[in-house]
């Protein structure tokens, strides 16, 4: 076993202590879990660019908790308009541009679900008229937009 020493600000230490206490684990365990998750995420995707690197663990955790709860609660709904009005979806939108890399990544799994959120957050609509109604093409347009904006995104949609 190896030992690593890190220097962090008092503010960041307080945040780590709070998260660790909320999860009922030590700071060391929290950091190990976070490192393992980051390494697994890195293996599963391309290296991060500057925009992707701005994500912090609390935002990632909050996004995926909201997204999972949202998916469970809207399962069986056929109206994407109704799905996008769900409080958890709206809370994801309220998280702003910090979740754009996560939304772009999620397009690969669920191309239809996150199009409205991306548009609401960014104020953009990269979808060409001939792509409307073609979910994979719509997702591809957003992936291309993301690459042009400096987000690291896997090649396949």
JSON list of C-alpha atoms in Angstrom, two decimals:
[
{"chain": "A", "resi": 1, "resn": "UNK", "atom": "CA", "xyz": [0.00, 0.00, 0.00]},
{"chain": "A", "resi": 2, "resn": "UNK", "atom": "CA", "xyz": [1.25, 3.47, -0.89]},
{"chain": "A", "resi": 3, "resn": "UNK", "atom": "CA", "xyz": [0.66, 6.77, 0.86]},
{"chain": "A", "resi": 4, "resn": "UNK", "atom": "CA", "xyz": [-0.17, 10.01, -0.92]},
{"chain": "A", "resi": 5, "resn": "UNK", "atom": "CA", "xyz": [-0.05, 13.42, 0.73]},
{"chain": "A", "resi": 6, "resn": "UNK", "atom": "CA", "xyz": [-2.18, 16.21, -0.69]},
{"chain": "A", "resi": 7, "resn": "UNK", "atom": "CA", "xyz": [-2.58, 19.86, 0.18]},
{"chain": "A", "resi": 8, "resn": "UNK", "atom": "CA", "xyz": [-6.12, 21.27, 0.05]},
{"chain": "A", "resi": 9, "resn": "UNK", "atom": "CA", "xyz": [-7.73, 24.49, 1.15]},
{"chain": "A", "resi": 10, "resn": "UNK", "atom": "CA", "xyz": [-9.62, 24.71, 4.43]},
{"chain": "A", "resi": 11, "resn": "UNK", "atom": "CA", "xyz": [-12.82, 25.32, 2.47]},
{"chain": "A", "resi": 12, "resn": "UNK", "atom": "CA", "xyz": [-12.39, 22.14, 0.43]},
{"chain": "A", "resi": 13, "resn": "UNK", "atom": "CA", "xyz": [-11.51, 20.16, 3.57]},
{"chain": "A", "resi": 14, "resn": "UNK", "atom": "CA", "xyz": [-14.73, 21.31, 5.23]},
{"chain": "A", "resi": 15, "resn": "UNK", "atom": "CA", "xyz": [-16.71, 20.22, 2.14]},
{"chain": "A", "resi": 16, "resn": "UNK", "atom": "CA", "xyz": [-14.98, 16.82, 2.17]},
{"chain": "A", "resi": 17, "resn": "UNK", "atom": "CA", "xyz": [-15.68, 16.40, 5.88]},
{"chain": "A", "resi": 18, "resn": "UNK", "atom": "CA", "xyz": [-19.37, 17.21, 5.35]},
{"chain": "A", "resi": 19, "resn": "UNK", "atom": "CA", "xyz": [-19.76, 14.78, 2.45]},
{"chain": "A", "resi": 20, "resn": "UNK", "atom": "CA", "xyz": [-17.87, 12.06, 4.32]},
{"chain": "A", "resi": 21, "resn": "UNK", "atom": "CA", "xyz": [-20.01, 12.60, 7.43]},
{"chain": "A", "resi": 22, "resn": "UNK", "atom": "CA", "xyz": [-23.21, 12.49, 5.34]},
{"chain": "A", "resi": 23, "resn": "UNK", "atom": "CA", "xyz": [-22.09, 9.17, 3.86]},
{"chain": "A", "resi": 24, "resn": "UNK", "atom": "CA", "xyz": [-20.83, 7.91, 7.25]},
{"chain": "A", "resi": 25, "resn": "UNK", "atom": "CA", "xyz": [-17.36, 7.16, 5.89]},
{"chain": "A", "resi": 26, "resn": "UNK", "atom": "CA", "xyz": [-13.89, 8.57, 6.50]},
{"chain": "A", "resi": 27, "resn": "UNK", "atom": "CA", "xyz": [-12.37, 11.26, 4.31]},
{"chain": "A", "resi": 28, "resn": "UNK", "atom": "CA", "xyz": [-9.80, 8.71, 3.18]},
{"chain": "A", "resi": 29, "resn": "UNK", "atom": "CA", "xyz": [-12.55, 6.31, 2.06]},
{"chain": "A", "resi": 30, "resn": "UNK", "atom": "CA", "xyz": [-14.36, 9.15, 0.30]},
{"chain": "A", "resi": 31, "resn": "UNK", "atom": "CA", "xyz": [-11.23, 10.13, -1.59]},
{"chain": "A", "resi": 32, "resn": "UNK", "atom": "CA", "xyz": [-10.49, 6.52, -2.54]},
{"chain": "A", "resi": 33, "resn": "UNK", "atom": "CA", "xyz": [-14.05, 6.05, -3.82]},
{"chain": "A", "resi": 34, "resn": "UNK", "atom": "CA", "xyz": [-13.82, 9.30, -5.76]},
{"chain": "A", "resi": 35, "resn": "UNK", "atom": "CA", "xyz": [-10.49, 8.33, -7.29]},
{"chain": "A", "resi": 36, "resn": "UNK", "atom": "CA", "xyz": [-11.80, 4.91, -8.26]},
{"chain": "A", "resi": 37, "resn": "UNK", "atom": "CA", "xyz": [-14.86, 6.50, -9.89]},
{"chain": "A", "resi": 38, "resn": "UNK", "atom": "CA", "xyz": [-12.72, 9.02, -11.77]},
{"chain": "A", "resi": 39, "resn": "UNK", "atom": "CA", "xyz": [-10.38, 6.29, -13.01]},
{"chain": "A", "resi": 40, "resn": "UNK", "atom": "CA", "xyz": [-13.30, 4.13, -14.12]},
{"chain": "A", "resi": 41, "resn": "UNK", "atom": "CA", "xyz": [-14.91, 7.11, -15.84]},
{"chain": "A", "resi": 42, "resn": "UNK", "atom": "CA", "xyz": [-11.64, 7.96, -17.59]},
{"chain": "A", "resi": 43, "resn": "UNK", "atom": "CA", "xyz": [-11.27, 4.39, -18.83]},
{"chain": "A", "resi": 44, "resn": "UNK", "atom": "CA", "xyz": [-14.81, 4.52, -20.22]},
{"chain": "A", "resi": 45, "resn": "UNK", "atom": "CA", "xyz": [-14.42, 7.81, -22.06]},
{"chain": "A", "resi": 46, "resn": "UNK", "atom": "CA", "xyz": [-11.97, 10.08, -23.78]},
{"chain": "A", "resi": 47, "resn": "UNK", "atom": "CA", "xyz": [-9.72, 12.34, -21.70]},
{"chain": "A", "resi": 48, "resn": "UNK", "atom": "CA", "xyz": [-11.34, 15.48, -20.31]},
{"chain": "A", "resi": 49, "resn": "UNK", "atom": "CA", "xyz": [-10.91, 18.88, -21.84]},
{"chain": "A", "resi": 50, "resn": "UNK", "atom": "CA", "xyz": [-10.84, 22.06, -19.80]},
{"chain": "A", "resi": 51, "resn": "UNK", "atom": "CA", "xyz": [-14.63, 22.38, -19.87]},
{"chain": "A", "resi": 52, "resn": "UNK", "atom": "CA", "xyz": [-15.17, 18.83, -18.67]},
{"chain": "A", "resi": 53, "resn": "UNK", "atom": "CA", "xyz": [-12.53, 19.17, -15.97]},
{"chain": "A", "resi": 54, "resn": "UNK", "atom": "CA", "xyz": [-14.56, 21.88, -14.22]},
{"chain": "A", "resi": 55, "resn": "UNK", "atom": "CA", "xyz": [-17.02, 19.31, -12.85]},
{"chain": "A", "resi": 56, "resn": "UNK", "atom": "CA", "xyz": [-16.85, 18.66, -9.16]},
{"chain": "A", "resi": 57, "resn": "UNK", "atom": "CA", "xyz": [-17.93, 15.48, -7.43]},
{"chain": "A", "resi": 58, "resn": "UNK", "atom": "CA", "xyz": [-20.93, 17.03, -5.68]},
{"chain": "A", "resi": 59, "resn": "UNK", "atom": "CA", "xyz": [-22.39, 18.22, -9.00]},
{"chain": "A", "resi": 60, "resn": "UNK", "atom": "CA", "xyz": [-21.81, 14.84, -10.66]},
{"chain": "A", "resi": 61, "resn": "UNK", "atom": "CA", "xyz": [-23.41, 13.01, -7.73]},
{"chain": "A", "resi": 62, "resn": "UNK", "atom": "CA", "xyz": [-26.38, 15.39, -7.63]},
{"chain": "A", "resi": 63, "resn": "UNK", "atom": "CA", "xyz": [-26.91, 15.13, -11.39]},
{"chain": "A", "resi": 64, "resn": "UNK", "atom": "CA", "xyz": [-26.92, 11.32, -11.42]},
{"chain": "A", "resi": 65, "resn": "UNK", "atom": "CA", "xyz": [-29.14, 11.11, -8.32]},
{"chain": "A", "resi": 66, "resn": "UNK", "atom": "CA", "xyz": [-31.69, 13.47, -9.91]},
{"chain": "A", "resi": 67, "resn": "UNK", "atom": "CA", "xyz": [-31.45, 11.74, -13.29]},
{"chain": "A", "resi": 68, "resn": "UNK", "atom": "CA", "xyz": [-31.95, 8.28, -11.79]},
{"chain": "A", "resi": 69, "resn": "UNK", "atom": "CA", "xyz": [-34.93, 9.38, -9.71]},
{"chain": "A", "resi": 70, "resn": "UNK", "atom": "CA", "xyz": [-36.38, 11.21, -12.73]},
{"chain": "A", "resi": 71, "resn": "UNK", "atom": "CA", "xyz": [-35.99, 8.15, -14.97]},
{"chain": "A", "resi": 72, "resn": "UNK", "atom": "CA", "xyz": [-37.70, 5.95, -12.37]},
{"chain": "A", "resi": 73, "resn": "UNK", "atom": "CA", "xyz": [-40.59, 8.37, -11.89]},
{"chain": "A", "resi": 74, "resn": "UNK", "atom": "CA", "xyz": [-41.27, 9.01, -15.60]},
{"chain": "A", "resi": 75, "resn": "UNK", "atom": "CA", "xyz": [-40.89, 5.39, -16.68]},
{"chain": "A", "resi": 76, "resn": "UNK", "atom": "CA", "xyz": [-43.89, 4.52, -18.83]},
{"chain": "A", "resi": 77, "resn": "UNK", "atom": "CA", "xyz": [-44.66, 8.10, -19.85]},
{"chain": "A", "resi": 78, "resn": "UNK", "atom": "CA", "xyz": [-44.84, 8.56, -23.61]},
{"chain": "A", "resi": 79, "resn": "UNK", "atom": "CA", "xyz": [-44.78, 12.36, -23.73]},
{"chain": "A", "resi": 80, "resn": "UNK", "atom": "CA", "xyz": [-41.26, 13.80, -23.67]},
{"chain": "A", "resi": 81, "resn": "UNK", "atom": "CA", "xyz": [-42.82, 17.23, -23.09]},
{"chain": "A", "resi": 82, "resn": "UNK", "atom": "CA", "xyz": [-44.48, 15.94, -19.93]},
{"chain": "A", "resi": 83, "resn": "UNK", "atom": "CA", "xyz": [-41.28, 14.15, -18.89]},
{"chain": "A", "resi": 84, "resn": "UNK", "atom": "CA", "xyz": [-39.30, 17.38, -19.22]},
{"chain": "A", "resi": 85, "resn": "UNK", "atom": "CA", "xyz": [-41.69, 19.19, -16.87]},
{"chain": "A", "resi": 86, "resn": "UNK", "atom": "CA", "xyz": [-40.90, 16.80, -14.00]},
{"chain": "A", "resi": 87, "resn": "UNK", "atom": "CA", "xyz": [-39.36, 18.64, -11.00]},
{"chain": "A", "resi": 88, "resn": "UNK", "atom": "CA", "xyz": [-36.11, 16.62, -11.11]},
{"chain": "A", "resi": 89, "resn": "UNK", "atom": "CA", "xyz": [-35.63, 17.37, -14.81]},
{"chain": "A", "resi": 90, "resn": "UNK", "atom": "CA", "xyz": [-36.25, 21.04, -14.10]},
{"chain": "A", "resi": 91, "resn": "UNK", "atom": "CA", "xyz": [-33.75, 20.93, -11.23]},
{"chain": "A", "resi": 92, "resn": "UNK", "atom": "CA", "xyz": [-31.14, 19.45, -13.58]},
{"chain": "A", "resi": 93, "resn": "UNK", "atom": "CA", "xyz": [-31.80, 22.35, -15.95]},
{"chain": "A", "resi": 94, "resn": "UNK", "atom": "CA", "xyz": [-31.41, 24.79, -13.05]},
{"chain": "A", "resi": 95, "resn": "UNK", "atom": "CA", "xyz": [-27.90, 23.40, -12.42]},
{"chain": "A", "resi": 96, "resn": "UNK", "atom": "CA", "xyz": [-26.89, 25.30, -15.56]},
{"chain": "A", "resi": 97, "resn": "UNK", "atom": "CA", "xyz": [-23.91, 24.92, -17.82]},
{"chain": "A", "resi": 98, "resn": "UNK", "atom": "CA", "xyz": [-21.94, 22.87, -15.30]},
{"chain": "A", "resi": 99, "resn": "UNK", "atom": "CA", "xyz": [-23.99, 19.79, -16.26]},
{"chain": "A", "resi": 100, "resn": "UNK", "atom": "CA", "xyz": [-23.65, 20.22, -20.03]},
{"chain": "A", "resi": 101, "resn": "UNK", "atom": "CA", "xyz": [-20.76, 17.67, -20.22]},
{"chain": "A", "resi": 102, "resn": "UNK", "atom": "CA", "xyz": [-22.89, 15.15, -18.30]},
{"chain": "A", "resi": 103, "resn": "UNK", "atom": "CA", "xyz": [-25.90, 15.75, -20.53]},
{"chain": "A", "resi": 104, "resn": "UNK", "atom": "CA", "xyz": [-23.80, 15.35, -23.68]},
{"chain": "A", "resi": 105, "resn": "UNK", "atom": "CA", "xyz": [-22.41, 12.11, -22.31]},
{"chain": "A", "resi": 106, "resn": "UNK", "atom": "CA", "xyz": [-25.91, 10.87, -21.46]},
{"chain": "A", "resi": 107, "resn": "UNK", "atom": "CA", "xyz": [-27.05, 11.49, -25.05]},
{"chain": "A", "resi": 108, "resn": "UNK", "atom": "CA", "xyz": [-25.17, 8.33, -26.00]},
{"chain": "A", "resi": 109, "resn": "UNK", "atom": "CA", "xyz": [-27.39, 6.24, -23.72]},
{"chain": "A", "resi": 110, "resn": "UNK", "atom": "CA", "xyz": [-30.70, 8.08, -24.00]},
{"chain": "A", "resi": 111, "resn": "UNK", "atom": "CA", "xyz": [-30.54, 10.38, -27.02]},
{"chain": "A", "resi": 112, "resn": "UNK", "atom": "CA", "xyz": [-34.08, 11.72, -26.74]},
{"chain": "A", "resi": 113, "resn": "UNK", "atom": "CA", "xyz": [-34.26, 12.50, -23.02]},
{"chain": "A", "resi": 114, "resn": "UNK", "atom": "CA", "xyz": [-31.71, 15.29, -22.71]},
{"chain": "A", "resi": 115, "resn": "UNK", "atom": "CA", "xyz": [-32.25, 17.35, -25.88]},
{"chain": "A", "resi": 116, "resn": "UNK", "atom": "CA", "xyz": [-34.70, 19.76, -24.23]},
{"chain": "A", "resi": 117, "resn": "UNK", "atom": "CA", "xyz": [-32.43, 20.22, -21.20]},
{"chain": "A", "resi": 118, "resn": "UNK", "atom": "CA", "xyz": [-29.44, 21.06, -23.40]},
{"chain": "A", "resi": 119, "resn": "UNK", "atom": "CA", "xyz": [-31.45, 23.59, -25.33]},
{"chain": "A", "resi": 120, "resn": "UNK", "atom": "CA", "xyz": [-32.90, 25.15, -22.17]},
{"chain": "A", "resi": 121, "resn": "UNK", "atom": "CA", "xyz": [-29.48, 25.46, -20.52]},
{"chain": "A", "resi": 122, "resn": "UNK", "atom": "CA", "xyz": [-27.43, 26.64, -23.48]},
{"chain": "A", "resi": 123, "resn": "UNK", "atom": "CA", "xyz": [-30.03, 28.63, -25.39]},
{"chain": "A", "resi": 124, "resn": "UNK", "atom": "CA", "xyz": [-28.74, 26.83, -28.49]},
{"chain": "A", "resi": 125, "resn": "UNK", "atom": "CA", "xyz": [-30.42, 24.58, -31.04]},
{"chain": "A", "resi": 126, "resn": "UNK", "atom": "CA", "xyz": [-27.85, 22.96, -33.34]},
{"chain": "A", "resi": 127, "resn": "UNK", "atom": "CA", "xyz": [-30.47, 20.66, -34.88]},
{"chain": "A", "resi": 128, "resn": "UNK", "atom": "CA", "xyz": [-30.99, 21.30, -38.58]},
{"chain": "A", "resi": 129, "resn": "UNK", "atom": "CA", "xyz": [-34.56, 21.28, -39.93]},
{"chain": "A", "resi": 130, "resn": "UNK", "atom": "CA", "xyz": [-33.94, 18.04, -41.84]},
{"chain": "A", "resi": 131, "resn": "UNK", "atom": "CA", "xyz": [-32.78, 16.34, -38.59]},
{"chain": "A", "resi": 132, "resn": "UNK", "atom": "CA", "xyz": [-35.98, 17.09, -36.65]},
{"chain": "A", "resi": 133, "resn": "UNK", "atom": "CA", "xyz": [-37.79, 13.95, -35.60]},
{"chain": "A", "resi": 134, "resn": "UNK", "atom": "CA", "xyz": [-34.70, 11.81, -36.17]},
{"chain": "A", "resi": 135, "resn": "UNK", "atom": "CA", "xyz": [-33.49, 11.21, -32.65]},
{"chain": "A", "resi": 136, "resn": "UNK", "atom": "CA", "xyz": [-30.03, 9.86, -33.47]},
{"chain": "A", "resi": 137, "resn": "UNK", "atom": "CA", "xyz": [-29.35, 12.70, -35.88]},
{"chain": "A", "resi": 138, "resn": "UNK", "atom": "CA", "xyz": [-30.59, 15.22, -33.33]},
{"chain": "A", "resi": 139, "resn": "UNK", "atom": "CA", "xyz": [-28.27, 13.73, -30.70]},
{"chain": "A", "resi": 140, "resn": "UNK", "atom": "CA", "xyz": [-25.41, 13.75, -33.21]},
{"chain": "A", "resi": 141, "resn": "UNK", "atom": "CA", "xyz": [-26.01, 17.46, -33.84]},
{"chain": "A", "resi": 142, "resn": "UNK", "atom": "CA", "xyz": [-25.68, 18.14, -30.11]},
{"chain": "A", "resi": 143, "resn": "UNK", "atom": "CA", "xyz": [-22.56, 15.95, -29.87]},
{"chain": "A", "resi": 144, "resn": "UNK", "atom": "CA", "xyz": [-21.00, 17.92, -32.73]},
{"chain": "A", "resi": 145, "resn": "UNK", "atom": "CA", "xyz": [-22.02, 21.18, -31.04]},
{"chain": "A", "resi": 146, "resn": "UNK", "atom": "CA", "xyz": [-20.38, 19.95, -27.82]},
{"chain": "A", "resi": 147, "resn": "UNK", "atom": "CA", "xyz": [-17.13, 19.11, -29.58]},
{"chain": "A", "resi": 148, "resn": "UNK", "atom": "CA", "xyz": [-17.12, 22.54, -31.21]},
{"chain": "A", "resi": 149, "resn": "UNK", "atom": "CA", "xyz": [-17.58, 24.09, -27.77]},
{"chain": "A", "resi": 150, "resn": "UNK", "atom": "CA", "xyz": [-14.58, 22.18, -26.37]},
{"chain": "A", "resi": 151, "resn": "UNK", "atom": "CA", "xyz": [-16.22, 19.25, -24.59]},
{"chain": "A", "resi": 152, "resn": "UNK", "atom": "CA", "xyz": [-14.56, 15.82, -24.82]},
{"chain": "A", "resi": 153, "resn": "UNK", "atom": "CA", "xyz": [-17.15, 13.38, -26.14]},
{"chain": "A", "resi": 154, "resn": "UNK", "atom": "CA", "xyz": [-16.82, 9.79, -27.31]},
{"chain": "A", "resi": 155, "resn": "UNK", "atom": "CA", "xyz": [-16.96, 9.26, -31.07]},
{"chain": "A", "resi": 156, "resn": "UNK", "atom": "CA", "xyz": [-20.03, 6.97, -31.17]},
{"chain": "A", "resi": 157, "resn": "UNK", "atom": "CA", "xyz": [-23.52, 8.19, -30.38]}
]
